[in-house]
C-alpha cells in the first residue's frame, strides 16, 4: 500500500458520469433530476431488491425518461453502485474521518458506520444491498468491485501499516457483522444496546486493525 | 451472567426429540435414519433456501416417510435449527473450546469458526442460512431463537465479564462479517488470505471481547 491523498473531486467519486447526450425525449435535466433519479433508485433497490429493479422502473419512479437514467449513470449496475454510495457518502465523509489522523480513527469510523445504520433512510437500502449481495452474484460483484474497492482502498491508502487493505477489510467485516446481528437477525441484547455502548467496545478493535503495526 | 457448566448430555443439545410415535408407514428408523434426515435437510435448505424447503421434500431426499421427519424433529423450523447445529456441533465443540479456560480462548474460537467455514460441507448450508435469515423473518427468528441463544449463551455462561452475552455477540458478529466478506462477497485480499493470517489478526479481538473486564 502506498500512501496517497483522498481527493473529494476525484472522478471516481459520485460526480455524474456524462456519457453521450441525453435523449431528446428525456424529462427534466440538471442536478435536481440526477438527485431524484438516485433517490428513486435507492428506494427501488431497497423495496424490490437488485434483481427486480430496472432502469425503466427507476425512471418511472423519478418521473424522467429511461434515457436520462442511462445518461447520468450508465448501466443498471452503475446506478446500483451510485445508490449504495448515496448511503455512505464516501467523498464527503471519508476525508473527514481520515483527516483527523490516526488518533481516534477507530472511534470515528465506528461512529460513522453506526450512524449510517441507525438512520432509517440509509438503513433500508443498505439492508437491501446486503440481501442482494447474498443472493445474487451480480450484486455481490458490484459491492466487491465498485463499492468496497472505492471505500476500503481510500481508507487503506491513508494507513501506515502492512496489509492495509486486508486490515480495512477486517474492520469493515466487523461493522457488517454487527449490522447483520443488530438490524437483521436482531439478536438480543445487541439489537437494543445503545449505539454509544457498541462504539465504545468496537472502536479499540478498529483502531488496532487500522493502526497497530 | 452466572457461571455455569456446559453439559454434552444437555437435552438442549442435538439429541433427537421424540414426539409421539412414528407413523406405521415410516421408512427405516433408528440413528441411521435420523442422520440421513438431518443431512438431507441440510442439503435441501442449502440448495433451495428456507422458504422452498418442505418436510415432504426432506423426507423424499432421505428416503423416509414425512411422519418420521416430524417424529424426530417436530416442525420445519426445528429441522432447520437442527440442520444449522449440524454445522456447528455445539455440544461437542463448545465444551472443548471453553474447557481450556480463558487463556487462548480467542484463538480457539477464531480457529473453530474459520474451520467450520473453510469446510465446504458445512459452508454451503451456512451460506444458505445467512441468505434465508436475511430474506425471511421466519428464518431470522430461528437463528435468533434456537441457534444464537444456545450457542452464544453457552459461551457467555462460561465467561467472567460484565455483559457476557453482549460480548459474545460482538465476537460472533465479527466472525459472521468475515464470513460474508470472505466467502460471499469475496473481497480481496481477504477472500484469498490464508486462514492462519485471519486467525492471527482476529484472535486478540475475540480474546478482548470475551475476557477483558
CSV table of C-alpha atoms in Angstrom, one decimal:
chain,number,residue,atom,x,y,z
A,1,UNK,CA,0.0,0.0,0.0
A,2,UNK,CA,1.5,3.3,-1.0
A,3,UNK,CA,0.5,6.5,0.9
A,4,UNK,CA,-2.0,8.7,-1.0
A,5,UNK,CA,-4.4,11.5,-0.7
A,6,UNK,CA,-8.1,11.4,-0.9
A,7,UNK,CA,-9.5,14.0,-3.2
A,8,UNK,CA,-13.1,15.0,-2.9
A,9,UNK,CA,-13.1,16.0,-6.6
A,10,UNK,CA,-11.7,12.6,-7.6
A,11,UNK,CA,-13.6,11.5,-10.7
A,12,UNK,CA,-14.1,8.1,-9.0
A,13,UNK,CA,-16.3,9.9,-6.6
A,14,UNK,CA,-20.1,10.3,-7.1
A,15,UNK,CA,-19.8,13.1,-9.7
A,16,UNK,CA,-22.2,12.4,-12.6
A,17,UNK,CA,-20.8,10.3,-15.4
A,18,UNK,CA,-21.8,12.0,-18.6
A,19,UNK,CA,-22.0,9.6,-21.5
A,20,UNK,CA,-23.3,10.9,-24.8
A,21,UNK,CA,-26.2,13.2,-25.0
A,22,UNK,CA,-29.5,12.7,-23.2
A,23,UNK,CA,-32.3,11.6,-25.3
A,24,UNK,CA,-34.5,14.5,-26.6
A,25,UNK,CA,-37.4,12.8,-25.1
A,26,UNK,CA,-35.8,12.9,-21.6
A,27,UNK,CA,-37.7,14.7,-18.8
A,28,UNK,CA,-36.3,17.5,-16.7
A,29,UNK,CA,-32.5,17.6,-16.5
A,30,UNK,CA,-30.0,19.2,-14.2
A,31,UNK,CA,-28.8,18.3,-10.7
A,32,UNK,CA,-32.4,18.0,-9.4
A,33,UNK,CA,-33.2,15.3,-11.9
A,34,UNK,CA,-30.0,13.5,-11.0
A,35,UNK,CA,-30.8,13.6,-7.3
A,36,UNK,CA,-34.3,12.5,-8.0
A,37,UNK,CA,-33.1,9.5,-10.0
A,38,UNK,CA,-30.6,8.5,-7.4
A,39,UNK,CA,-33.2,8.6,-4.6
A,40,UNK,CA,-35.7,6.7,-6.8
A,41,UNK,CA,-33.0,4.1,-7.5
A,42,UNK,CA,-32.3,3.7,-3.8
A,43,UNK,CA,-36.0,3.2,-3.0
A,44,UNK,CA,-36.5,0.8,-5.9
A,45,UNK,CA,-33.5,-1.3,-5.0
A,46,UNK,CA,-34.5,-1.2,-1.3
A,47,UNK,CA,-38.1,-2.3,-2.0
A,48,UNK,CA,-37.6,-4.7,-4.9
A,49,UNK,CA,-34.1,-6.0,-4.5
A,50,UNK,CA,-31.4,-5.9,-7.1
A,51,UNK,CA,-32.9,-8.5,-9.4
A,52,UNK,CA,-36.4,-7.0,-9.8
A,53,UNK,CA,-35.2,-3.4,-10.2
A,54,UNK,CA,-35.0,-2.0,-13.7
A,55,UNK,CA,-33.8,1.3,-15.3
A,56,UNK,CA,-37.3,1.7,-16.6
A,57,UNK,CA,-38.8,1.3,-13.2
A,58,UNK,CA,-36.3,3.8,-11.7
A,59,UNK,CA,-37.0,6.3,-14.5
A,60,UNK,CA,-40.7,6.0,-13.9
A,61,UNK,CA,-40.4,6.5,-10.1
A,62,UNK,CA,-38.3,9.5,-10.7
A,63,UNK,CA,-40.6,10.9,-13.3
A,64,UNK,CA,-38.0,11.0,-16.1
A,65,UNK,CA,-37.2,9.2,-19.3
A,66,UNK,CA,-35.1,6.0,-19.1
A,67,UNK,CA,-32.5,7.7,-21.4
A,68,UNK,CA,-31.8,10.2,-18.7
A,69,UNK,CA,-31.0,7.5,-16.2
A,70,UNK,CA,-28.6,6.0,-18.7
A,71,UNK,CA,-27.2,9.4,-19.4
A,72,UNK,CA,-26.3,10.1,-15.7
A,73,UNK,CA,-25.4,6.6,-14.6
A,74,UNK,CA,-24.8,4.3,-17.5
A,75,UNK,CA,-25.9,0.7,-16.7
A,76,UNK,CA,-28.1,-0.7,-14.0
A,77,UNK,CA,-25.0,-1.9,-12.1
A,78,UNK,CA,-23.7,1.7,-12.1
A,79,UNK,CA,-27.0,3.0,-10.8
A,80,UNK,CA,-26.8,0.4,-8.1
A,81,UNK,CA,-23.3,1.4,-7.1
A,82,UNK,CA,-24.3,5.1,-7.0
A,83,UNK,CA,-27.3,4.3,-4.9
A,84,UNK,CA,-25.1,2.4,-2.4
A,85,UNK,CA,-22.7,5.3,-2.3
A,86,UNK,CA,-25.5,7.7,-1.5
A,87,UNK,CA,-25.8,6.0,1.9
A,88,UNK,CA,-22.1,6.1,2.6
A,89,UNK,CA,-21.3,9.5,1.0
A,90,UNK,CA,-17.6,8.4,0.9
A,91,UNK,CA,-16.4,11.6,-0.9
A,92,UNK,CA,-17.7,13.7,1.9
A,93,UNK,CA,-17.2,11.5,4.9
A,94,UNK,CA,-14.1,9.5,4.4
A,95,UNK,CA,-11.8,12.6,4.1
A,96,UNK,CA,-13.3,13.9,7.4
A,97,UNK,CA,-12.7,10.6,9.2
A,98,UNK,CA,-9.2,10.2,7.9
A,99,UNK,CA,-8.3,13.9,8.1
A,100,UNK,CA,-8.1,13.7,11.9
A,101,UNK,CA,-5.1,11.4,11.7
A,102,UNK,CA,-4.7,8.1,13.4
A,103,UNK,CA,-5.6,9.2,16.9
A,104,UNK,CA,-9.2,8.2,17.5
A,105,UNK,CA,-9.6,6.8,13.9
A,106,UNK,CA,-11.2,3.7,15.2
A,107,UNK,CA,-13.8,5.6,17.1
A,108,UNK,CA,-14.6,8.0,14.2
A,109,UNK,CA,-15.1,5.0,11.9
A,110,UNK,CA,-17.3,3.1,14.3
A,111,UNK,CA,-19.3,6.2,14.9
A,112,UNK,CA,-19.7,6.8,11.2
A,113,UNK,CA,-20.9,3.3,10.4
A,114,UNK,CA,-23.3,3.1,13.3
A,115,UNK,CA,-24.7,6.5,12.3
A,116,UNK,CA,-25.3,5.3,8.7
A,117,UNK,CA,-27.1,2.2,10.0
A,118,UNK,CA,-29.1,4.0,12.7
A,119,UNK,CA,-30.5,6.3,10.2
A,120,UNK,CA,-33.7,4.7,8.7
A,121,UNK,CA,-33.2,6.5,5.4
A,122,UNK,CA,-29.9,4.9,4.8
A,123,UNK,CA,-30.6,1.6,6.6
A,124,UNK,CA,-33.3,0.3,4.3
A,125,UNK,CA,-31.2,0.5,1.2
A,126,UNK,CA,-28.2,-1.0,3.0
A,127,UNK,CA,-30.3,-4.0,4.1
A,128,UNK,CA,-31.5,-4.4,0.5
A,129,UNK,CA,-27.9,-4.3,-0.7
A,130,UNK,CA,-26.8,-7.0,1.8
A,131,UNK,CA,-29.8,-9.1,0.8
A,132,UNK,CA,-29.0,-8.7,-2.9
A,133,UNK,CA,-25.3,-9.3,-2.4
A,134,UNK,CA,-26.0,-12.6,-0.6
A,135,UNK,CA,-28.5,-13.8,-3.1
A,136,UNK,CA,-27.2,-12.5,-6.5
A,137,UNK,CA,-23.7,-12.9,-7.7
A,138,UNK,CA,-24.2,-9.8,-9.9
A,139,UNK,CA,-24.9,-7.6,-6.9
A,140,UNK,CA,-22.0,-9.2,-4.9
A,141,UNK,CA,-19.7,-8.3,-7.8
A,142,UNK,CA,-20.8,-4.7,-7.7
A,143,UNK,CA,-20.3,-4.5,-4.0
A,144,UNK,CA,-16.9,-6.1,-4.3
A,145,UNK,CA,-15.9,-4.0,-7.3
A,146,UNK,CA,-17.3,-0.5,-7.3
A,147,UNK,CA,-18.1,0.0,-3.6
A,148,UNK,CA,-15.7,-1.9,-1.4
A,149,UNK,CA,-12.8,-1.2,-3.6
A,150,UNK,CA,-13.5,2.6,-3.5
A,151,UNK,CA,-14.4,2.8,0.1
A,152,UNK,CA,-11.8,0.4,1.6
A,153,UNK,CA,-9.0,1.4,-0.6
A,154,UNK,CA,-9.5,5.1,0.3
A,155,UNK,CA,-9.1,4.1,3.9
A,156,UNK,CA,-6.2,1.8,3.2
A,157,UNK,CA,-4.3,4.4,1.3
A,158,UNK,CA,-4.3,6.7,4.3
A,159,UNK,CA,-3.0,4.0,6.7
A,160,UNK,CA,0.7,3.4,7.5
A,161,UNK,CA,0.5,-0.4,8.3
A,162,UNK,CA,1.4,-3.5,6.3
A,163,UNK,CA,-1.5,-5.2,4.6
A,164,UNK,CA,-3.6,-2.0,4.8
A,165,UNK,CA,-6.5,-3.3,2.6
A,166,UNK,CA,-6.7,-6.6,4.4
A,167,UNK,CA,-6.9,-4.7,7.7
A,168,UNK,CA,-9.5,-2.3,6.3
A,169,UNK,CA,-11.5,-5.4,5.3
A,170,UNK,CA,-11.3,-6.9,8.8
A,171,UNK,CA,-12.6,-3.6,10.2
A,172,UNK,CA,-15.4,-3.5,7.6
A,173,UNK,CA,-16.3,-7.1,8.2
A,174,UNK,CA,-16.8,-6.4,11.9
A,175,UNK,CA,-19.2,-3.5,11.1
A,176,UNK,CA,-21.0,-5.5,8.5
A,177,UNK,CA,-21.5,-8.4,11.0
A,178,UNK,CA,-22.7,-6.1,13.7
A,179,UNK,CA,-25.2,-4.7,11.2
A,180,UNK,CA,-26.5,-8.2,10.4
A,181,UNK,CA,-26.8,-9.3,14.0
A,182,UNK,CA,-28.3,-6.0,15.3
A,183,UNK,CA,-30.6,-4.9,12.5
A,184,UNK,CA,-31.5,-8.1,10.6
A,185,UNK,CA,-31.3,-11.0,13.0
A,186,UNK,CA,-31.9,-8.7,15.9
A,187,UNK,CA,-30.1,-10.8,18.4
A,188,UNK,CA,-30.5,-9.5,22.0
A,189,UNK,CA,-29.0,-7.7,23.8
A,190,UNK,CA,-27.1,-6.3,20.8
A,191,UNK,CA,-30.2,-5.2,19.0
A,192,UNK,CA,-31.3,-2.9,21.8
A,193,UNK,CA,-27.9,-1.8,23.0
A,194,UNK,CA,-27.3,2.0,22.9
A,195,UNK,CA,-25.1,3.0,19.9
A,196,UNK,CA,-22.6,4.5,22.3
A,197,UNK,CA,-22.1,1.2,24.1
A,198,UNK,CA,-21.3,-0.5,20.8
A,199,UNK,CA,-19.0,2.3,19.7
A,200,UNK,CA,-17.1,2.1,22.9
A,201,UNK,CA,-16.5,-1.6,22.6
A,202,UNK,CA,-15.8,-1.7,18.9
A,203,UNK,CA,-13.6,1.4,18.5
A,204,UNK,CA,-10.5,-0.1,20.0
A,205,UNK,CA,-10.8,-3.1,17.7
A,206,UNK,CA,-11.0,-0.9,14.6
A,207,UNK,CA,-8.1,1.2,16.0
A,208,UNK,CA,-5.9,-1.9,16.4
A,209,UNK,CA,-6.7,-3.2,12.9
A,210,UNK,CA,-6.1,0.1,11.2
A,211,UNK,CA,-3.1,1.5,13.1
A,212,UNK,CA,-1.2,-1.1,15.1
A,213,UNK,CA,1.9,-2.5,13.3
B,1,UNK,CA,-24.3,-13.8,33.7
B,2,UNK,CA,-23.8,-16.5,36.3
B,3,UNK,CA,-21.1,-19.1,35.9
B,4,UNK,CA,-22.3,-22.4,34.6
B,5,UNK,CA,-21.3,-25.7,33.2
B,6,UNK,CA,-21.8,-27.0,29.7
B,7,UNK,CA,-23.0,-30.5,29.6
B,8,UNK,CA,-22.7,-32.5,26.4
B,9,UNK,CA,-25.7,-34.6,27.5
B,10,UNK,CA,-27.8,-31.4,27.9
B,11,UNK,CA,-31.2,-32.0,26.4
B,12,UNK,CA,-30.9,-28.7,24.6
B,13,UNK,CA,-28.2,-30.4,22.5
B,14,UNK,CA,-28.8,-32.2,19.3
B,15,UNK,CA,-30.4,-35.3,20.9
B,16,UNK,CA,-33.4,-36.4,19.0
B,17,UNK,CA,-36.7,-35.0,20.1
B,18,UNK,CA,-39.2,-37.9,20.3
B,19,UNK,CA,-42.7,-36.7,19.9
B,20,UNK,CA,-45.4,-39.3,19.7
B,21,UNK,CA,-44.9,-42.5,17.7
B,22,UNK,CA,-43.6,-42.6,14.2
B,23,UNK,CA,-46.2,-43.4,11.5
B,24,UNK,CA,-46.5,-47.0,10.6
B,25,UNK,CA,-45.8,-46.1,7.1
B,26,UNK,CA,-42.5,-44.6,8.0
B,27,UNK,CA,-39.4,-46.0,6.3
B,28,UNK,CA,-36.3,-47.2,8.2
B,29,UNK,CA,-35.9,-45.9,11.7
B,30,UNK,CA,-33.0,-45.7,14.1
B,31,UNK,CA,-30.0,-43.4,14.3
B,32,UNK,CA,-29.1,-44.0,10.6
B,33,UNK,CA,-32.5,-42.7,9.5
B,34,UNK,CA,-32.1,-39.7,11.8
B,35,UNK,CA,-28.7,-38.8,10.4
B,36,UNK,CA,-29.9,-39.3,6.9
B,37,UNK,CA,-32.8,-37.0,7.5
B,38,UNK,CA,-30.6,-34.3,9.0
B,39,UNK,CA,-28.1,-34.5,6.1
B,40,UNK,CA,-30.9,-34.4,3.6
B,41,UNK,CA,-32.4,-31.4,5.5
B,42,UNK,CA,-29.1,-29.6,5.4
B,43,UNK,CA,-28.7,-30.2,1.6
B,44,UNK,CA,-32.3,-29.2,0.9
B,45,UNK,CA,-32.0,-25.9,2.9
B,46,UNK,CA,-28.7,-25.2,1.3
B,47,UNK,CA,-29.9,-25.8,-2.2
B,48,UNK,CA,-33.5,-24.4,-2.0
B,49,UNK,CA,-33.3,-21.9,0.8
B,50,UNK,CA,-35.5,-21.8,3.8
B,51,UNK,CA,-38.7,-20.8,2.0
B,52,UNK,CA,-38.8,-23.5,-0.6
B,53,UNK,CA,-37.8,-26.4,1.6
B,54,UNK,CA,-40.5,-28.6,2.9
B,55,UNK,CA,-40.7,-31.5,5.3
B,56,UNK,CA,-42.1,-33.6,2.5
B,57,UNK,CA,-39.0,-32.7,0.3
B,58,UNK,CA,-36.6,-33.6,3.1
B,59,UNK,CA,-38.4,-36.9,3.7
B,60,UNK,CA,-38.2,-37.7,0.0
B,61,UNK,CA,-34.5,-36.9,-0.2
B,62,UNK,CA,-33.8,-39.0,2.8
B,63,UNK,CA,-35.9,-41.9,1.5
B,64,UNK,CA,-38.2,-41.9,4.5
B,65,UNK,CA,-41.8,-41.0,5.3
B,66,UNK,CA,-42.7,-37.4,6.3
B,67,UNK,CA,-44.0,-38.7,9.6
B,68,UNK,CA,-40.5,-39.9,10.5
B,69,UNK,CA,-39.2,-36.4,10.0
B,70,UNK,CA,-41.9,-35.0,12.2
B,71,UNK,CA,-41.2,-37.7,14.7
B,72,UNK,CA,-37.5,-36.9,15.1
B,73,UNK,CA,-37.6,-33.1,14.7
B,74,UNK,CA,-41.1,-31.8,15.0
B,75,UNK,CA,-41.8,-28.7,12.8
B,76,UNK,CA,-39.9,-27.4,9.8
B,77,UNK,CA,-38.3,-24.7,12.0
B,78,UNK,CA,-37.0,-27.3,14.3
B,79,UNK,CA,-35.4,-29.3,11.4
B,80,UNK,CA,-33.9,-26.0,10.2
B,81,UNK,CA,-32.4,-25.4,13.7
B,82,UNK,CA,-31.1,-29.0,13.9
B,83,UNK,CA,-29.6,-28.7,10.4
B,84,UNK,CA,-27.7,-25.5,11.4
B,85,UNK,CA,-26.5,-27.1,14.5
B,86,UNK,CA,-25.1,-30.0,12.5
B,87,UNK,CA,-22.5,-27.5,11.1
B,88,UNK,CA,-21.6,-26.0,14.4
B,89,UNK,CA,-21.8,-29.2,16.6
B,90,UNK,CA,-22.1,-27.0,19.7
B,91,UNK,CA,-22.5,-29.9,22.1
B,92,UNK,CA,-19.2,-31.4,21.0
B,93,UNK,CA,-17.1,-28.3,20.3
B,94,UNK,CA,-18.1,-25.6,22.7
B,95,UNK,CA,-17.1,-27.5,25.8
B,96,UNK,CA,-13.7,-28.2,24.2
B,97,UNK,CA,-13.2,-24.6,23.4
B,98,UNK,CA,-14.3,-23.4,26.8
B,99,UNK,CA,-12.7,-26.2,28.7
B,100,UNK,CA,-9.2,-24.8,28.1
B,101,UNK,CA,-10.0,-21.8,30.3
B,102,UNK,CA,-9.7,-18.1,29.2
B,103,UNK,CA,-6.1,-18.4,28.1
B,104,UNK,CA,-6.1,-18.6,24.3
B,105,UNK,CA,-9.9,-18.6,24.2
B,106,UNK,CA,-10.0,-16.0,21.4
B,107,UNK,CA,-7.7,-18.1,19.3
B,108,UNK,CA,-9.6,-21.3,19.8
B,109,UNK,CA,-12.9,-19.7,18.9
B,110,UNK,CA,-11.4,-18.0,15.8
B,111,UNK,CA,-9.9,-21.3,14.7
B,112,UNK,CA,-13.2,-23.1,15.3
B,113,UNK,CA,-15.3,-20.7,13.2
B,114,UNK,CA,-12.8,-20.5,10.4
B,115,UNK,CA,-12.6,-24.3,10.3
B,116,UNK,CA,-16.4,-24.5,10.1
B,117,UNK,CA,-16.4,-22.0,7.2
B,118,UNK,CA,-13.4,-23.5,5.4
B,119,UNK,CA,-15.1,-26.9,5.2
B,120,UNK,CA,-17.2,-27.0,2.1
B,121,UNK,CA,-19.6,-29.5,3.7
B,122,UNK,CA,-20.5,-27.0,6.4
B,123,UNK,CA,-20.0,-23.8,4.4
B,124,UNK,CA,-22.8,-24.4,1.9
B,125,UNK,CA,-25.6,-24.8,4.5
B,126,UNK,CA,-24.2,-21.9,6.5
B,127,UNK,CA,-24.4,-19.6,3.4
B,128,UNK,CA,-28.0,-20.8,2.8
B,129,UNK,CA,-28.8,-20.0,6.4
B,130,UNK,CA,-27.4,-16.5,6.1
B,131,UNK,CA,-29.3,-15.9,2.9
B,132,UNK,CA,-32.5,-17.2,4.5
B,133,UNK,CA,-32.1,-15.2,7.6
B,134,UNK,CA,-31.5,-12.0,5.5
B,135,UNK,CA,-34.6,-12.6,3.4
B,136,UNK,CA,-37.1,-14.4,5.6
B,137,UNK,CA,-38.1,-13.2,9.0
B,138,UNK,CA,-39.1,-16.8,9.9
B,139,UNK,CA,-35.5,-17.9,9.3
B,140,UNK,CA,-34.1,-14.9,11.2
B,141,UNK,CA,-36.3,-15.8,14.1
B,142,UNK,CA,-34.9,-19.4,14.2
B,143,UNK,CA,-31.4,-18.2,14.0
B,144,UNK,CA,-32.1,-15.7,16.8
B,145,UNK,CA,-34.1,-18.1,19.0
B,146,UNK,CA,-32.8,-21.6,18.7
B,147,UNK,CA,-29.3,-21.2,17.5
B,148,UNK,CA,-27.7,-18.0,18.7
B,149,UNK,CA,-29.3,-18.3,22.1
B,150,UNK,CA,-28.0,-21.8,22.5
B,151,UNK,CA,-24.6,-21.1,21.0
B,152,UNK,CA,-23.8,-17.7,22.4
B,153,UNK,CA,-25.3,-18.2,25.8
B,154,UNK,CA,-23.3,-21.3,26.3
B,155,UNK,CA,-20.2,-19.3,25.7
B,156,UNK,CA,-21.5,-16.3,27.7
B,157,UNK,CA,-22.2,-18.6,30.7
B,158,UNK,CA,-18.6,-19.6,30.9
B,159,UNK,CA,-17.3,-16.0,30.8
B,160,UNK,CA,-16.5,-13.9,33.9
B,161,UNK,CA,-17.1,-10.5,32.4
B,162,UNK,CA,-20.0,-8.0,32.6
B,163,UNK,CA,-22.4,-8.1,29.7
B,164,UNK,CA,-21.2,-11.5,28.7
B,165,UNK,CA,-23.9,-12.2,26.1
B,166,UNK,CA,-23.4,-8.8,24.5
B,167,UNK,CA,-19.7,-9.5,24.3
B,168,UNK,CA,-20.3,-13.0,22.8
B,169,UNK,CA,-22.5,-11.3,20.2
B,170,UNK,CA,-19.7,-8.8,19.3
B,171,UNK,CA,-17.4,-11.7,18.8
B,172,UNK,CA,-19.9,-13.6,16.8
B,173,UNK,CA,-20.7,-10.6,14.7
B,174,UNK,CA,-17.1,-10.3,13.7
B,175,UNK,CA,-16.9,-13.9,12.6
B,176,UNK,CA,-20.2,-13.5,10.7
B,177,UNK,CA,-19.0,-10.4,8.9
B,178,UNK,CA,-15.7,-12.1,7.9
B,179,UNK,CA,-17.7,-15.0,6.5
B,180,UNK,CA,-19.8,-12.6,4.4
B,181,UNK,CA,-16.8,-10.6,3.1
B,182,UNK,CA,-14.6,-13.7,2.5
B,183,UNK,CA,-17.0,-16.3,1.2
B,184,UNK,CA,-19.9,-14.4,-0.2
B,185,UNK,CA,-18.8,-11.0,-1.4
B,186,UNK,CA,-15.2,-12.4,-1.9
B,187,UNK,CA,-13.5,-9.1,-1.3
B,188,UNK,CA,-9.8,-9.3,-2.0
B,189,UNK,CA,-7.3,-9.8,-0.3
B,190,UNK,CA,-9.5,-11.2,2.5
B,191,UNK,CA,-11.0,-13.9,0.2
B,192,UNK,CA,-7.7,-15.4,-0.6
B,193,UNK,CA,-5.8,-14.8,2.7
B,194,UNK,CA,-4.6,-18.0,4.4
B,195,UNK,CA,-6.8,-19.0,7.4
B,196,UNK,CA,-3.8,-18.6,9.8
B,197,UNK,CA,-3.4,-15.0,8.9
B,198,UNK,CA,-7.0,-14.2,9.7
B,199,UNK,CA,-6.9,-16.2,12.9
B,200,UNK,CA,-3.7,-14.4,14.0
B,201,UNK,CA,-5.4,-11.0,13.5
B,202,UNK,CA,-8.8,-11.8,14.8
B,203,UNK,CA,-7.9,-13.9,17.9
B,204,UNK,CA,-6.8,-10.9,20.0
B,205,UNK,CA,-10.1,-9.1,19.2
B,206,UNK,CA,-12.2,-12.1,20.4
B,207,UNK,CA,-10.0,-12.5,23.4
B,208,UNK,CA,-10.5,-8.9,24.4
B,209,UNK,CA,-14.3,-9.1,24.0
B,210,UNK,CA,-14.6,-12.3,25.9
B,211,UNK,CA,-12.2,-11.9,28.7
B,212,UNK,CA,-11.1,-8.3,29.3
B,213,UNK,CA,-13.1,-6.5,32.1
